[in-house]
Amino acid sequence: MPEKSNREAVLDKLREEALKVRRNSWRALHAAGIGHVGGALSAADLLAGLYFHFLRLRPGEPEWEDRDRFVLSKGHGNAALAAVLAQAGFFEESRLDEFYAYESLLGMHPDIKCEGVEMSTGGLGHGLSIGIGMALGARLQNKDFRTVVMIGDGELQEGSNWEAAMAAVHLSLSNLTAIIDYNKVQQSGHIHEMMGLEPLAEKWRAFGWAVHEIDGHDMGEIVDVLDALPLEADKPSLVIAHTIKGKGASFAEDTYLWHNNAVTDEVYEKALAELEAQS
Ligand SMILES: Cc1ncc(C[n+]2csc(CCOP(=O)(O)OP(=O)(O)O)c2C)c(N)n1
């Protein structure tokens, strides 16, 4: 049998990590008994690609000043961020069992005091502005670290994002990348029913961003776009990642009902069984 190509081996490893991000997200949410399921699962492949292929980090030295910065602006997806940080070695995976516990640094939203977390987020609409500050900071200090911000599509309905979108172009921040987790569902319904975003790519291009659309569950497409960053010289990059809210759990896919829900023993077992079948 021919040996797998190097690319396929890399992609297989990343897919395994992504599956583990889903498993570990469920682990954390089950420990809490409740939480934001849908937006954690839609972001799992993107987070695996970022943390295991793109971001230059030193998990044993979280404050390393030349590290790349990642801001989860859609902070309610913290179960997946906690999962990927644990897998990357910022802390023990067993700490996922403290998710939402009293005084735990792993809460419903990212806490800057937690190893590997760059910014406390959760009040939506701020991450891109924070990322602009980080990217500008890199330029002013003559440093080559990159900044990546992940934004939710429901979050994008907030006006502050569009002010930030203008500012990033005005400042020519080619060291800044925004990723939209475009799962088409927000807290209380489908995006197009609440307040549609289309034509999304055209809007960002009109603002002056370099834009590329991918299937946010296709690891090959994720790796290719990350390898291509920055997409154009002198412009910030935007990746529109088409995803499915609740991806990997049939009962939670493409519905706002699983934006935030109770995670009972029964739900947890069902979710793990489905993931097992996908591995
Ligand atoms: C400023 C602000 N308004 C409202 C909320 C409540 N809230 C939490 S999640 C959410 C929906 C976000 O939807 P989306 O960005 O699509 O998230 P995803 O589907 O990726 O989970 C809302 C309105 C908040 N956290 N912050």
GROMACS .gro file of C-alpha atoms and ligand atoms in nm:
model
  305
    1MET     CA    1   0.000   0.000   0.000
    2PRO     CA    2   0.146   0.342  -0.093
    3GLU     CA    3   0.248   0.560   0.199
    4LYS     CA    4   0.020   0.850   0.272
    5SER     CA    5   0.146   1.178   0.135
    6ASN     CA    6   0.288   1.417   0.390
    7ARG     CA    7  -0.006   1.653   0.338
    8GLU     CA    8  -0.262   1.378   0.403
    9ALA     CA    9  -0.076   1.273   0.717
   10VAL     CA   10  -0.079   1.635   0.843
   11LEU     CA   11  -0.449   1.669   0.766
   12ASP     CA   12  -0.532   1.339   0.937
   13LYS     CA   13  -0.353   1.452   1.252
   14LEU     CA   14  -0.542   1.784   1.249
   15ARG     CA   15  -0.873   1.604   1.196
   16GLU     CA   16  -0.797   1.388   1.498
   17GLU     CA   17  -0.727   1.697   1.708
   18ALA     CA   18  -1.053   1.853   1.587
   19LEU     CA   19  -1.249   1.544   1.688
   20LYS     CA   20  -1.079   1.562   2.025
   21VAL     CA   21  -1.173   1.931   2.057
   22ARG     CA   22  -1.535   1.823   2.011
   23ARG     CA   23  -1.500   1.542   2.267
   24ASN     CA   24  -1.329   1.770   2.516
   25SER     CA   25  -1.585   2.048   2.461
   26TRP     CA   26  -1.859   1.802   2.552
   27ARG     CA   27  -1.655   1.688   2.851
   28ALA     CA   28  -1.633   2.046   2.981
   29LEU     CA   29  -1.998   2.123   2.909
   30HIS     CA   30  -2.110   1.800   3.072
   31ALA     CA   31  -1.904   1.882   3.381
   32ALA     CA   32  -2.086   2.215   3.393
   33GLY     CA   33  -2.422   2.055   3.322
   34ILE     CA   34  -2.512   2.333   3.082
   35GLY     CA   35  -2.354   2.561   2.827
   36HIS     CA   36  -2.296   2.695   2.480
   37VAL     CA   37  -2.281   2.382   2.270
   38GLY     CA   38  -2.355   2.493   1.915
   39GLY     CA   39  -2.093   2.765   1.874
   40ALA     CA   40  -1.821   2.556   2.037
   41LEU     CA   41  -1.878   2.267   1.797
   42SER     CA   42  -1.895   2.486   1.484
   43ALA     CA   43  -1.553   2.631   1.566
   44ALA     CA   44  -1.373   2.304   1.652
   45ASP     CA   45  -1.205   2.240   1.315
   46LEU     CA   46  -1.094   2.602   1.279
   47LEU     CA   47  -0.947   2.601   1.630
   48ALA     CA   48  -0.762   2.275   1.567
   49GLY     CA   49  -0.618   2.419   1.244
   50LEU     CA   50  -0.513   2.739   1.421
   51TYR     CA   51  -0.356   2.583   1.731
   52PHE     CA   52  -0.194   2.280   1.568
   53HIS     CA   53  -0.094   2.423   1.232
   54PHE     CA   54  -0.071   2.802   1.234
   55LEU     CA   55  -0.023   2.985   1.563
   56ARG     CA   56   0.335   3.018   1.690
   57LEU     CA   57   0.302   2.955   2.062
   58ARG     CA   58   0.498   2.821   2.357
   59PRO     CA   59   0.247   2.650   2.586
   60GLY     CA   60   0.509   2.623   2.863
   61GLU     CA   61   0.576   2.995   2.834
   62PRO     CA   62   0.232   3.151   2.778
   63GLU     CA   63   0.360   3.509   2.812
   64TRP     CA   64   0.634   3.466   2.547
   65GLU     CA   65   0.633   3.811   2.393
   66ASP     CA   66   0.671   3.702   2.029
   67ARG     CA   67   0.377   3.458   2.041
   68ASP     CA   68   0.094   3.493   1.794
   69ARG     CA   69  -0.224   3.628   1.948
   70PHE     CA   70  -0.565   3.465   1.920
   71VAL     CA   71  -0.881   3.633   2.046
   72LEU     CA   72  -1.207   3.439   2.067
   73SER     CA   73  -1.437   3.733   2.024
   74LYS     CA   74  -1.741   3.500   2.034
   75GLY     CA   75  -1.638   3.424   2.391
   76HIS     CA   76  -1.937   3.203   2.467
   77GLY     CA   77  -1.761   2.933   2.259
   78ASN     CA   78  -1.511   2.897   2.542
   79ALA     CA   79  -1.563   2.522   2.586
   80ALA     CA   80  -1.385   2.469   2.253
   81LEU     CA   81  -1.111   2.721   2.336
   82ALA     CA   82  -1.050   2.552   2.672
   83ALA     CA   83  -1.040   2.216   2.495
   84VAL     CA   84  -0.783   2.323   2.238
   85LEU     CA   85  -0.567   2.503   2.496
   86ALA     CA   86  -0.560   2.188   2.708
   87GLN     CA   87  -0.474   1.974   2.406
   88ALA     CA   88  -0.198   2.216   2.308
   89GLY     CA   89  -0.049   2.177   2.657
   90PHE     CA   90  -0.131   2.507   2.829
   91PHE     CA   91  -0.286   2.310   3.118
   92GLU     CA   92  -0.393   1.957   3.206
   93GLU     CA   93  -0.698   1.817   3.029
   94SER     CA   94  -0.833   1.711   3.368
   95ARG     CA   95  -0.898   2.080   3.441
   96LEU     CA   96  -1.181   2.067   3.187
   97ASP     CA   97  -1.378   1.895   3.463
   98GLU     CA   98  -1.370   2.227   3.652
   99PHE     CA   99  -1.556   2.405   3.374
  100TYR     CA  100  -1.795   2.664   3.526
  101ALA     CA  101  -1.694   2.559   3.877
  102TYR     CA  102  -1.676   2.826   4.148
  103GLU     CA  103  -1.350   3.024   4.117
  104SER     CA  104  -1.232   2.816   3.818
  105LEU     CA  105  -1.044   3.005   3.547
  106LEU     CA  106  -1.243   2.801   3.295
  107GLY     CA  107  -1.581   2.967   3.281
  108MET     CA  108  -1.862   3.036   3.043
  109HIS     CA  109  -1.637   3.294   2.877
  110PRO     CA  110  -1.256   3.317   2.838
  111ASP     CA  111  -1.070   3.467   3.133
  112ILE     CA  112  -0.741   3.645   3.065
  113LYS     CA  113  -0.602   3.500   3.388
  114CYS     CA  114  -0.616   3.151   3.237
  115GLU     CA  115  -0.296   3.023   3.072
  116GLY     CA  116  -0.311   3.076   2.695
  117VAL     CA  117  -0.612   3.311   2.698
  118GLU     CA  118  -0.519   3.647   2.544
  119MET     CA  119  -0.830   3.843   2.635
  120SER     CA  120  -1.141   3.814   2.848
  121THR     CA  121  -1.433   3.820   2.605
  122GLY     CA  122  -1.803   3.743   2.611
  123GLY     CA  123  -1.958   4.084   2.580
  124LEU     CA  124  -1.989   4.051   2.202
  125GLY     CA  125  -1.852   4.298   1.948
  126HIS     CA  126  -1.518   4.388   2.105
  127GLY     CA  127  -1.269   4.126   1.986
  128LEU     CA  128  -1.189   4.282   1.651
  129SER     CA  129  -1.107   4.618   1.809
  130ILE     CA  130  -0.887   4.441   2.065
  131GLY     CA  131  -0.715   4.251   1.783
  132ILE     CA  132  -0.649   4.579   1.603
  133GLY     CA  133  -0.472   4.703   1.915
  134MET     CA  134  -0.259   4.390   1.927
  135ALA     CA  135  -0.171   4.409   1.557
  136LEU     CA  136  -0.085   4.777   1.586
  137GLY     CA  137   0.124   4.695   1.892
  138ALA     CA  138   0.324   4.442   1.691
  139ARG     CA  139   0.393   4.701   1.423
  140LEU     CA  140   0.496   4.971   1.669
  141GLN     CA  141   0.734   4.728   1.841
  142ASN     CA  142   0.875   4.595   1.512
  143LYS     CA  143   0.756   4.246   1.596
  144ASP     CA  144   0.634   3.988   1.349
  145PHE     CA  145   0.370   3.813   1.557
  146ARG     CA  146   0.032   3.767   1.390
  147THR     CA  147  -0.311   3.836   1.541
  148VAL     CA  148  -0.619   3.629   1.466
  149VAL     CA  149  -0.971   3.711   1.587
  150MET     CA  150  -1.268   3.477   1.560
  151ILE     CA  151  -1.608   3.645   1.531
  152GLY     CA  152  -1.954   3.489   1.534
  153ASP     CA  153  -2.206   3.572   1.264
  154GLY     CA  154  -2.469   3.677   1.521
  155GLU     CA  155  -2.199   3.885   1.684
  156LEU     CA  156  -2.140   4.052   1.349
  157GLN     CA  157  -2.487   4.204   1.369
  158GLU     CA  158  -2.340   4.448   1.622
  159GLY     CA  159  -2.222   4.780   1.479
  160SER     CA  160  -1.890   4.796   1.665
  161ASN     CA  161  -1.751   4.528   1.432
  162TRP     CA  162  -1.804   4.750   1.131
  163GLU     CA  163  -1.623   5.043   1.289
  164ALA     CA  164  -1.335   4.807   1.362
  165ALA     CA  165  -1.347   4.678   1.003
  166MET     CA  166  -1.294   5.033   0.879
  167ALA     CA  167  -1.013   5.103   1.125
  168ALA     CA  168  -0.814   4.790   1.034
  169VAL     CA  169  -0.813   4.895   0.668
  170HIS     CA  170  -0.728   5.254   0.749
  171LEU     CA  171  -0.426   5.124   0.943
  172SER     CA  172  -0.329   4.872   0.667
  173LEU     CA  173  -0.301   4.592   0.923
  174SER     CA  174  -0.186   4.300   0.709
  175ASN     CA  175  -0.073   4.123   1.030
  176LEU     CA  176  -0.440   4.092   1.135
  177THR     CA  177  -0.677   3.814   1.032
  178ALA     CA  178  -1.043   3.789   1.120
  179ILE     CA  179  -1.226   3.459   1.088
  180ILE     CA  180  -1.605   3.459   1.077
  181ASP     CA  181  -1.756   3.138   1.209
  182TYR     CA  182  -2.047   3.161   0.967
  183ASN     CA  183  -2.276   2.893   1.106
  184LYS     CA  184  -2.587   3.090   1.000
  185VAL     CA  185  -2.753   3.061   1.343
  186GLN     CA  186  -2.739   3.295   1.641
  187GLN     CA  187  -2.895   3.279   1.988
  188SER     CA  188  -3.259   3.290   1.895
  189GLY     CA  189  -3.288   3.188   1.532
  190HIS     CA  190  -3.134   3.178   1.187
  191ILE     CA  191  -2.931   3.484   1.091
  192HIS     CA  192  -3.130   3.558   0.776
  193GLU     CA  193  -3.454   3.568   0.978
  194MET     CA  194  -3.314   3.799   1.248
  195MET     CA  195  -3.100   4.042   1.043
  196GLY     CA  196  -2.927   3.908   0.732
  197LEU     CA  197  -2.558   3.966   0.664
  198GLU     CA  198  -2.548   3.900   0.291
  199PRO     CA  199  -2.374   3.984   0.067
  200LEU     CA  200  -2.112   3.928   0.334
  201ALA     CA  201  -1.793   3.886   0.130
  202GLU     CA  202  -1.879   4.185  -0.090
  203LYS     CA  203  -1.935   4.404   0.215
  204TRP     CA  204  -1.592   4.327   0.359
  205ARG     CA  205  -1.425   4.366   0.021
  206ALA     CA  206  -1.594   4.704  -0.016
  207PHE     CA  207  -1.448   4.800   0.321
  208GLY     CA  208  -1.104   4.712   0.181
  209TRP     CA  209  -1.032   4.368   0.332
  210ALA     CA  210  -0.881   4.077   0.140
  211VAL     CA  211  -1.146   3.805   0.163
  212HIS     CA  212  -1.147   3.430   0.114
  213GLU     CA  213  -1.435   3.187   0.175
  214ILE     CA  214  -1.387   2.829   0.290
  215ASP     CA  215  -1.577   2.530   0.420
  216GLY     CA  216  -1.488   2.564   0.788
  217HIS     CA  217  -1.510   2.188   0.842
  218ASP     CA  218  -1.276   2.095   0.556
  219MET     CA  219  -0.928   2.067   0.707
  220GLY     CA  220  -0.760   2.091   0.367
  221GLU     CA  221  -0.929   2.426   0.300
  222ILE     CA  222  -0.850   2.548   0.652
  223VAL     CA  223  -0.480   2.467   0.618
  224ASP     CA  224  -0.458   2.617   0.269
  225VAL     CA  225  -0.606   2.951   0.372
  226LEU     CA  226  -0.392   2.971   0.686
  227ASP     CA  227  -0.083   2.897   0.478
  228ALA     CA  228  -0.182   3.178   0.239
  229LEU     CA  229  -0.201   3.450   0.509
  230PRO     CA  230  -0.179   3.743   0.466
  231LEU     CA  231  -0.407   3.712   0.164
  232GLU     CA  232  -0.288   4.043   0.016
  233ALA     CA  233  -0.010   4.288   0.099
  234ASP     CA  234  -0.112   4.593   0.306
  235LYS     CA  235  -0.464   4.467   0.377
  236PRO     CA  236  -0.615   4.285   0.673
  237SER     CA  237  -0.738   3.935   0.584
  238LEU     CA  238  -1.085   3.797   0.636
  239VAL     CA  239  -1.169   3.427   0.623
  240ILE     CA  240  -1.539   3.356   0.594
  241ALA     CA  241  -1.569   3.001   0.722
  242HIS     CA  242  -1.898   2.835   0.634
  243THR     CA  243  -1.980   2.606   0.924
  244ILE     CA  244  -2.267   2.418   1.087
  245LYS     CA  245  -2.377   2.514   1.435
  246GLY     CA  246  -2.358   2.206   1.660
  247LYS     CA  247  -2.144   2.020   1.405
  248GLY     CA  248  -2.088   1.654   1.491
  249ALA     CA  249  -2.400   1.601   1.704
  250SER     CA  250  -2.700   1.534   1.479
  251PHE     CA  251  -2.951   1.652   1.742
  252ALA     CA  252  -2.771   1.987   1.784
  253GLU     CA  253  -2.693   2.075   1.423
  254ASP     CA  254  -2.829   2.390   1.259
  255THR     CA  255  -3.063   2.489   1.539
  256TYR     CA  256  -3.069   2.774   1.790
  257LEU     CA  257  -3.214   2.532   2.047
  258TRP     CA  258  -2.862   2.406   2.108
  259HIS     CA  259  -2.701   2.750   2.126
  260ASN     CA  260  -2.706   2.702   2.503
  261ASN     CA  261  -2.867   2.401   2.661
  262ALA     CA  262  -2.853   2.151   2.946
  263VAL     CA  263  -2.595   1.877   2.900
  264THR     CA  264  -2.726   1.578   3.092
  265ASP     CA  265  -2.558   1.237   3.123
  266GLU     CA  266  -2.788   1.110   2.851
  267VAL     CA  267  -2.697   1.393   2.611
  268TYR     CA  268  -2.327   1.347   2.683
  269GLU     CA  269  -2.338   0.973   2.613
  270LYS     CA  270  -2.528   1.030   2.290
  271ALA     CA  271  -2.282   1.298   2.176
  272LEU     CA  272  -1.980   1.080   2.249
  273ALA     CA  273  -2.135   0.783   2.070
  274GLU     CA  274  -2.191   0.996   1.760
  275LEU     CA  275  -1.833   1.123   1.770
  276GLU     CA  276  -1.706   0.770   1.810
  277ALA     CA  277  -1.888   0.672   1.493
  278GLN     CA  278  -1.717   0.961   1.312
  279SER     CA  279  -1.365   0.865   1.419
  280LIG     C1  280  -2.305   4.255   2.377
  280LIG     C2  281  -2.374   4.124   2.394
  280LIG     N1  282  -2.504   4.111   2.359
  280LIG     C3  283  -2.567   3.994   2.372
  280LIG     C4  284  -2.502   3.886   2.425
  280LIG     C5  285  -2.575   3.755   2.445
  280LIG     N2  286  -2.535   3.655   2.347
  280LIG     C6  287  -2.450   3.556   2.380
  280LIG     S1  288  -2.420   3.455   2.252
  280LIG     C7  289  -2.525   3.542   2.150
  280LIG     C8  290  -2.547   3.501   2.008
  280LIG     C9  291  -2.421   3.498   1.931
  280LIG     O1  292  -2.442   3.439   1.807
  280LIG     P1  293  -2.322   3.400   1.715
  280LIG     O2  294  -2.224   3.510   1.710
  280LIG     O3  295  -2.378   3.355   1.585
  280LIG     O4  296  -2.257   3.280   1.794
  280LIG     P2  297  -2.235   3.127   1.756
  280LIG     O5  298  -2.348   3.083   1.669
  280LIG     O6  299  -2.106   3.118   1.686
  280LIG     O7  300  -2.237   3.057   1.889
  280LIG    C10  301  -2.580   3.649   2.217
  280LIG    C11  302  -2.675   3.745   2.157
  280LIG    C12  303  -2.365   3.902   2.460
  280LIG     N3  304  -2.294   3.799   2.507
  280LIG     N4  305  -2.303   4.020   2.442
   0.00000   0.00000   0.00000
